[in-house]
Every structure is written in structure tokens, then in C-alpha cells.
mmCIF file of C-alpha atoms and ligand atoms in Angstrom:
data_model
loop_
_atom_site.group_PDB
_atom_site.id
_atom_site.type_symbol
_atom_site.label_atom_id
_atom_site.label_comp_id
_atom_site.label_asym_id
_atom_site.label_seq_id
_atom_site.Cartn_x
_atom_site.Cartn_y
_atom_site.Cartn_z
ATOM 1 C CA UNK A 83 89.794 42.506 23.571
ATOM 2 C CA UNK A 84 87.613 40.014 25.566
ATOM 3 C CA UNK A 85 85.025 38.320 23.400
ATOM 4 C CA UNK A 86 81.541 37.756 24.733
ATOM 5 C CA UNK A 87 82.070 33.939 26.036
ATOM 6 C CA UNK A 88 85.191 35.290 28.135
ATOM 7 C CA UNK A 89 83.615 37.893 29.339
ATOM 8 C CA UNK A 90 80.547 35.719 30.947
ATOM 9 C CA UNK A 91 82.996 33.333 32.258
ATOM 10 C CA UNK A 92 85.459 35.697 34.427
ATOM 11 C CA UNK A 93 81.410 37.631 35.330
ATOM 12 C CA UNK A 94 80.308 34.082 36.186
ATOM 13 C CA UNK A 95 83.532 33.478 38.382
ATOM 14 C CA UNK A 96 83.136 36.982 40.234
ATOM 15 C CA UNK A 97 79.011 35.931 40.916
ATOM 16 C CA UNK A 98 80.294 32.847 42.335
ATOM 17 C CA UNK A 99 83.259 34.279 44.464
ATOM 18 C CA UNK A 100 80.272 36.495 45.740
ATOM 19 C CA UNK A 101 77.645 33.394 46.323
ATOM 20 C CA UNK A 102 80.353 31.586 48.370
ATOM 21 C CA UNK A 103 81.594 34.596 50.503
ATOM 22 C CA UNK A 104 78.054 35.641 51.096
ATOM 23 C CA UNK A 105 77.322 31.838 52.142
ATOM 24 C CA UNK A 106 80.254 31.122 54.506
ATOM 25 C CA UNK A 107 79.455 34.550 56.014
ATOM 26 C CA UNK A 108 79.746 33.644 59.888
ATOM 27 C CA UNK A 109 78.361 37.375 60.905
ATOM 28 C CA UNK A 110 75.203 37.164 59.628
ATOM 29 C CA UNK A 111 72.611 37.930 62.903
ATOM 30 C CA UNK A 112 69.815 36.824 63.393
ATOM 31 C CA UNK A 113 66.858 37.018 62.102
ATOM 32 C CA UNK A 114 64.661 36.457 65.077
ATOM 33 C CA UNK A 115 61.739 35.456 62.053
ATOM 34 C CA UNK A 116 59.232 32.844 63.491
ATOM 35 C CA UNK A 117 58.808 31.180 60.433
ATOM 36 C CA UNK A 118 57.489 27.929 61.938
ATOM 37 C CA UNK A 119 55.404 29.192 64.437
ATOM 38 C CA UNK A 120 53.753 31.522 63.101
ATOM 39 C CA UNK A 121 53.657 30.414 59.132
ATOM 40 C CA UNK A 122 53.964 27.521 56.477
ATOM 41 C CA UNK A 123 56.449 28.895 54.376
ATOM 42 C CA UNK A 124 54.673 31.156 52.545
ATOM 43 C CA UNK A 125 57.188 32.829 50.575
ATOM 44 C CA UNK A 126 58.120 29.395 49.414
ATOM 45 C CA UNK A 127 56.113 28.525 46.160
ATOM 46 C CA UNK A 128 55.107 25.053 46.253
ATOM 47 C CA UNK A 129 53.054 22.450 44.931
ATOM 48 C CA UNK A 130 49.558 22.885 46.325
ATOM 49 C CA UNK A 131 49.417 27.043 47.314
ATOM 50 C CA UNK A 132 47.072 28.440 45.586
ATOM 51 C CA UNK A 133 47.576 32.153 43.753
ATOM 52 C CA UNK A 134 46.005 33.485 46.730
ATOM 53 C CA UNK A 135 45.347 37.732 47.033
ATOM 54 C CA UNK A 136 48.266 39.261 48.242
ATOM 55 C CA UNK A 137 46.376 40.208 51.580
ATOM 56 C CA UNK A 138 46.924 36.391 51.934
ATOM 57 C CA UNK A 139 50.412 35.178 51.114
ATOM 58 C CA UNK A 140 53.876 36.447 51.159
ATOM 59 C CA UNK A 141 55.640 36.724 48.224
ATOM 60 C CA UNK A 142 55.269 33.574 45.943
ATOM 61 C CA UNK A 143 57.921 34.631 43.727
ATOM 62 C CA UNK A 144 61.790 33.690 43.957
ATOM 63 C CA UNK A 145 63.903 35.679 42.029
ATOM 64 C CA UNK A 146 67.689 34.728 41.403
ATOM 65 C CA UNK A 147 70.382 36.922 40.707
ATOM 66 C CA UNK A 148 72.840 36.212 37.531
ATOM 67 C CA UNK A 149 74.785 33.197 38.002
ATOM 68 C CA UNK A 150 72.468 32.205 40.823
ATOM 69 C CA UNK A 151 70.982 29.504 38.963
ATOM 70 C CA UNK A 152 73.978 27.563 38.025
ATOM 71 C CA UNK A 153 75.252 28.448 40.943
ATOM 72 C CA UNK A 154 72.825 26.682 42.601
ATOM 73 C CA UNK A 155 72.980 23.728 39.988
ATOM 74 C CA UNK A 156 76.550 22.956 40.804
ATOM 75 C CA UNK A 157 76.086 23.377 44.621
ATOM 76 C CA UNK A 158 73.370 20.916 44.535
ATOM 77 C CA UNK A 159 73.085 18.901 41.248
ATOM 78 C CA UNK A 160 69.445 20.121 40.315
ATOM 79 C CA UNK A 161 68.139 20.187 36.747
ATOM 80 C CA UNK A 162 67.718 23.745 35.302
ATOM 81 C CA UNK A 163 64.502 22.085 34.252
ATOM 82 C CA UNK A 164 63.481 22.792 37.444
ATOM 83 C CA UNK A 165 63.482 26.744 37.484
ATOM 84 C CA UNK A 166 61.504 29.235 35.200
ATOM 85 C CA UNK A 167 63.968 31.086 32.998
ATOM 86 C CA UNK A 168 63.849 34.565 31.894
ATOM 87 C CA UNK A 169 66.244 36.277 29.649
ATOM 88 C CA UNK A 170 67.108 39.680 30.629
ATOM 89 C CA UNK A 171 70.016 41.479 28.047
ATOM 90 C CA UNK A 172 72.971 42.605 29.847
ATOM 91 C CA UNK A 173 73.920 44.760 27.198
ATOM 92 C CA UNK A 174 72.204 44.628 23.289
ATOM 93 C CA UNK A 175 74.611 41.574 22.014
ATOM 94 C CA UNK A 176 74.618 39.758 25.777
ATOM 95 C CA UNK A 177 71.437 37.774 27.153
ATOM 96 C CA UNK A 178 71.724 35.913 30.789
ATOM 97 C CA UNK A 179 69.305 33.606 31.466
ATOM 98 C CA UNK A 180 67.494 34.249 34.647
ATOM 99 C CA UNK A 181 66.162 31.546 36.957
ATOM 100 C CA UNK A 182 62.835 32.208 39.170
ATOM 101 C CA UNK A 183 60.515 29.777 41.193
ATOM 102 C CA UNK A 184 56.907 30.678 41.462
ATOM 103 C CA UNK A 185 53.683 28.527 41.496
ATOM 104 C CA UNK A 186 53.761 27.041 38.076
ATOM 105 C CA UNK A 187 57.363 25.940 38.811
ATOM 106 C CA UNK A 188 57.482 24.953 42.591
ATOM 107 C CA UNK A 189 60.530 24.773 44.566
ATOM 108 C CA UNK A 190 62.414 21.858 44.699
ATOM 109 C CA UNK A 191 63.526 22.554 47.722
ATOM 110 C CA UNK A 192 61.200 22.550 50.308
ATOM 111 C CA UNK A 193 60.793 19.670 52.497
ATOM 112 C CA UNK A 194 57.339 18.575 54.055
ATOM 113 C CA UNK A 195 58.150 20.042 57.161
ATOM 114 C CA UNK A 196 58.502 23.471 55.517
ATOM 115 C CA UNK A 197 62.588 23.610 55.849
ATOM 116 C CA UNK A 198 64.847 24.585 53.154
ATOM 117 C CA UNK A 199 66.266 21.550 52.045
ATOM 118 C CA UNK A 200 69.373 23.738 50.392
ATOM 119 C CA UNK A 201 69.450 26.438 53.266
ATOM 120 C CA UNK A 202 73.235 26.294 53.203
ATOM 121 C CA UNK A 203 73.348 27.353 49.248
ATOM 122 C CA UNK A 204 69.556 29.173 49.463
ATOM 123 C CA UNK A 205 68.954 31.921 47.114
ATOM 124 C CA UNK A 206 69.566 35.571 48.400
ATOM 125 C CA UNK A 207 66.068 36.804 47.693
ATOM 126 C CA UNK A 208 64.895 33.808 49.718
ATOM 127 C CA UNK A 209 67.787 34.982 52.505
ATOM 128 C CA UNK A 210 66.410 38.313 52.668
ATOM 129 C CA UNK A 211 62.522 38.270 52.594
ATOM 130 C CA UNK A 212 60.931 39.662 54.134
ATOM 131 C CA UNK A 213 62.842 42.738 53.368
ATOM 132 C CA UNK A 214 62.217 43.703 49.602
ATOM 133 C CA UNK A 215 64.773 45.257 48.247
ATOM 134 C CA UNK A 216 64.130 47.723 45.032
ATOM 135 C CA UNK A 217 65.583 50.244 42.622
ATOM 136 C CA UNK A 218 64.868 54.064 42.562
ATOM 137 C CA UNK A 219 65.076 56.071 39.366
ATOM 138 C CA UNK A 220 68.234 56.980 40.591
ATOM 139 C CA UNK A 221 70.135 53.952 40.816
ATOM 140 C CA UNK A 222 70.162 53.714 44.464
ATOM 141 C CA UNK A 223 68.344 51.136 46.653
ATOM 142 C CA UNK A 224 65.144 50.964 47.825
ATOM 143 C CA UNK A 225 63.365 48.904 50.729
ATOM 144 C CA UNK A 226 60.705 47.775 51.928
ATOM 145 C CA UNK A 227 58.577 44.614 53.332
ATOM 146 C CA UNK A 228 56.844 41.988 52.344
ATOM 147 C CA UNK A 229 53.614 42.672 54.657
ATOM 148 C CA UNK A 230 52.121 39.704 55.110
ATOM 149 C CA UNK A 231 54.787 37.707 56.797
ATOM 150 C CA UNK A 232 53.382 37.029 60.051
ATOM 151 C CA UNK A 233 57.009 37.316 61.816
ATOM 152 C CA UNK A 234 57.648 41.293 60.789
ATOM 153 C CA UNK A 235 56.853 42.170 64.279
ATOM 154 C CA UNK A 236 59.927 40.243 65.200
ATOM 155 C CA UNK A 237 62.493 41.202 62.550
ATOM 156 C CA UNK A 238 65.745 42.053 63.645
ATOM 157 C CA UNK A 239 67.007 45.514 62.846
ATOM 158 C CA UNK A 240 70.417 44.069 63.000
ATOM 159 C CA UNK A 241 70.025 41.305 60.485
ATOM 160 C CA UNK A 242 68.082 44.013 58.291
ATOM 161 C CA UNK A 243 70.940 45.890 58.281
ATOM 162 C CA UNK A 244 73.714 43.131 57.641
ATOM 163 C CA UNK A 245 71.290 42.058 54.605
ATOM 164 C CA UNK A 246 70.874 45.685 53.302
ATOM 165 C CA UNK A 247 74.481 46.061 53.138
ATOM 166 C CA UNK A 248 75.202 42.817 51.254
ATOM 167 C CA UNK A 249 72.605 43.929 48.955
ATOM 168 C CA UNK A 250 74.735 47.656 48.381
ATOM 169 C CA UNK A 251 77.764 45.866 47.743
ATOM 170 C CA UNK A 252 76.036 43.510 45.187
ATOM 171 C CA UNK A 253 74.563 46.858 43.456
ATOM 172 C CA UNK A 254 77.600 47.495 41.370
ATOM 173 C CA UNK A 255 76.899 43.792 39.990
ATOM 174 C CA UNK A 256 73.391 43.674 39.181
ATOM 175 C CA UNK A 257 72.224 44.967 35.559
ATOM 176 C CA UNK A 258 69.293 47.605 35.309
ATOM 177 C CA UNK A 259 67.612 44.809 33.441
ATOM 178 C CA UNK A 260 67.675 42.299 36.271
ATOM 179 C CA UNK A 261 65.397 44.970 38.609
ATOM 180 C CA UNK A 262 62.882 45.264 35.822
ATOM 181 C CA UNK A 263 62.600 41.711 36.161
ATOM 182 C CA UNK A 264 62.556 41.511 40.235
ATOM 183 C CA UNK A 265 59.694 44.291 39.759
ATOM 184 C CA UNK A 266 57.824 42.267 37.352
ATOM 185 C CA UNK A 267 57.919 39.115 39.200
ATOM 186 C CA UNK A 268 56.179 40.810 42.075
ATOM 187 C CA UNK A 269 52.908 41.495 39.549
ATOM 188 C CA UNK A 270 53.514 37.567 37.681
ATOM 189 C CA UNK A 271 49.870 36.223 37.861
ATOM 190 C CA UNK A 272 50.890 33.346 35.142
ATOM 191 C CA UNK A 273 50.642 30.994 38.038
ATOM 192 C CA UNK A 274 48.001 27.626 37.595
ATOM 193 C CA UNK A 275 44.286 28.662 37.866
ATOM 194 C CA UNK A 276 42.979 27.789 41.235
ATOM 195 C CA UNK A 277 40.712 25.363 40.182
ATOM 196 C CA UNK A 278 43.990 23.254 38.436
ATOM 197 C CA UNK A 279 45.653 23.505 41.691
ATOM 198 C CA UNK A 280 45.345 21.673 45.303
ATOM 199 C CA UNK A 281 44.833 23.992 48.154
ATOM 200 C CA UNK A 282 46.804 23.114 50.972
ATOM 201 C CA UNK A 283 47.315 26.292 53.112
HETATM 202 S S1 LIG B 1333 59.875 34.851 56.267
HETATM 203 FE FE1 LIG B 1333 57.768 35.346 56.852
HETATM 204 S S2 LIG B 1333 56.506 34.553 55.157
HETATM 205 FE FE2 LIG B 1333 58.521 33.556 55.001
HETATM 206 S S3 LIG B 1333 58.332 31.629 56.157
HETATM 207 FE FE3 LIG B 1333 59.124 33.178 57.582
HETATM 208 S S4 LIG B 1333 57.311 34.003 58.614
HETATM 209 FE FE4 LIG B 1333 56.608 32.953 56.742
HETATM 210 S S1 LIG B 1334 65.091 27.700 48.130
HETATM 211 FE FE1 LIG B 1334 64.473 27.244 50.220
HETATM 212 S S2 LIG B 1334 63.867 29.241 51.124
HETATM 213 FE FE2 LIG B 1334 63.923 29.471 48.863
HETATM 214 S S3 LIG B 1334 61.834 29.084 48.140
HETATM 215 FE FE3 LIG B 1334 62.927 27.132 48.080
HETATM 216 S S4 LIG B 1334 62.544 26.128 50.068
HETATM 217 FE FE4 LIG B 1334 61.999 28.308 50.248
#
């Protein structure tokens, strides 16, 4: 029988098969989002936004998936220092460590001029706002959008679709536990008191 630290290696291998396919996906429409235009990365947390009402920003949260963090570490030699972790249990004797990135821990990645400075390794929740994508009580997905990105107008049914069917064939993959966590992060107010932080929106 596998013991637990085989088991996490051959689930870390599959996550990471899975980052790389996704990644070097060639198919991927798109978009049509005018992110530059029409915004300042708001579904970016960075230094300097403010925990604004949710009639005014996006969605300052980024949630990773398992494996998403290292995966990310390895692809582009960042600390883990630099994410917030949360342990979710896979099952009662295995914990994965989580990474997010929301105001109190910035992302590392954005540049001044409001690119993604890893776009080519970039976090699936990051690739898919502004759709949202959830869990019903019946274990099948969910979606909907994040309303105040300015570009929804302008979202392309095609790319919704190529990004909702990624996200089914992830399902399988992704622990009850890891939702619960994705739902949470949308209510996380433990962000730096406006008055600590510099408005820059
Ligand atoms: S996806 Fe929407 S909220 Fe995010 S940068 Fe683009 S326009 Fe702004
Ligand atoms: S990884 Fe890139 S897209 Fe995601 S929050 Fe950071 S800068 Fe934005």
C-alpha cells in the first residue's frame, strides 16, 4: 500500500501534468476582455488597492488549486513566502497547503503597467475571471461572474466555454475542501485597514 508521502508525490505529478497541458494549450480563444482599456487590474491584489466595497472592485482574491503553488515556485523561482497559505485536509490524516494572494499578501507578479509578469505560468483562477466558477450541493459545477469587471460586456462565449470545460475535467481532481476554501476567500475581509494602506485606484 502507498504511504501518505507517495501518495502526494504521484497527486503532485498528475497536478503538474495538468498545469503544463493546460498552459501549452494552443486552443484556448479569446477572451476579447479589455482589461487595459477599460480597467487597472482589478482582480489583481496589489500593493496600494484598498479593500474597497465589492460594488467597486473585482475580485481581490487569488485562489490556487493544489499543487498550484509549487507549481508556480518551480516555474518561476518565487519564495512561498510570498503567498498566503491555507491548509485544507484532503482526507482526516492528509493536509495540502493552499496558496492565495489577496491584499495583505500582494501579487508578486504584477508589473507597473498592470501585465502579468508570469502570464505564461498564471494561476487558473486568474485565467478564468471573470467567470467564477462554484460548487452545488450536488457536486456539479456552478458559474457565474465576477460583476464588476468592466469588460463582461465583451466576454467571449467561446473562451467561456473552453474555460468551463477545463474546469469539468479538473472536477474529478479538486477536494470538497478546496471549494469551501474558494467560497471563503470570496467573503476574506482580513485584508490591511484602509487607513494602513495607500490608495492608488
Ligand atoms: S478581467 Fe476584468 S477586472 Fe480583471 S483586469 Fe480584465 S477587465 Fe479588469
Ligand atoms: S498572477 Fe498575474 S493575473 Fe494573477 S493576480 Fe498576479 S498579476 Fe494578476
Amino acid at each position: 500500500m502507498q504511504n501518505n508521502d507517495e501518495f502526494l508525490a504521484a497527486l503532485k505529478a498528475e497536478w503538474f501534468k495538468r498545469f503544463t497541458e493546460i498552459l501549452a494549450d494552443k486552443t484556448v480563444p479569446l477572451s476579447n476582455l479589455k482589461c487595459l482599456e477599460l480597467c487597472e487590474a482589478r482582480c489583481c491584489p496589489r500593493v496600494g488597492m484598498r479593500p474597497l466595497s465589492p460594488d467597486k472592485i473585482a475580485s481581490p482574491v487569488v485562489v490556487l488549486l493544489p499543487f498550484e503553488m509549487e507549481y508556480i515556485m518551480e516555474k518561476t523561482g518565487v519564495s512561498k513566502d510570498v503567498f498566503r497559505i491555507w491548509p485544507i485536509d484532503l482526507t482526516p490524516e492528509i493536509r495540502l497547503e493552499i496558496g492565495t494572494l489577496d491584499l495583505g499578501k500582494p501579487c508578486p507578479f504584477l508589473q507597473a503597467n498592470h501585465l502579468c509578469g508570469i502570464h505564461e505560468h498564471n494561476p487558473l483562477d486568474c485565467r478564468t475571471f471573470p467567470l467564477l466558477p462554484s460548487l452545488d450541493p450536488a457536486g456539479s459545477l456552478e458559474w457565474s461572474l465576477g460583476e464588476n469587471c468592466p469588460s463582461l460586456a465583451f466576454l467571449s462565449p467561446a473562451f467561456s466555454e473552453h474555460m468551463k470545460r477545463t474546469w469539468r475535467e479538473l472536477l474529478p481532481m479538486i477536494p470538497r475542501s478546496w471549494w469551501d476554501l474558494y467560497e471563503f476567500a470570496d467573503h476574506w475581509t482580513g485584508y490591511p485597514k484602509p487607513a494602513e494602506s495607500n490608495h492608488a485606484d
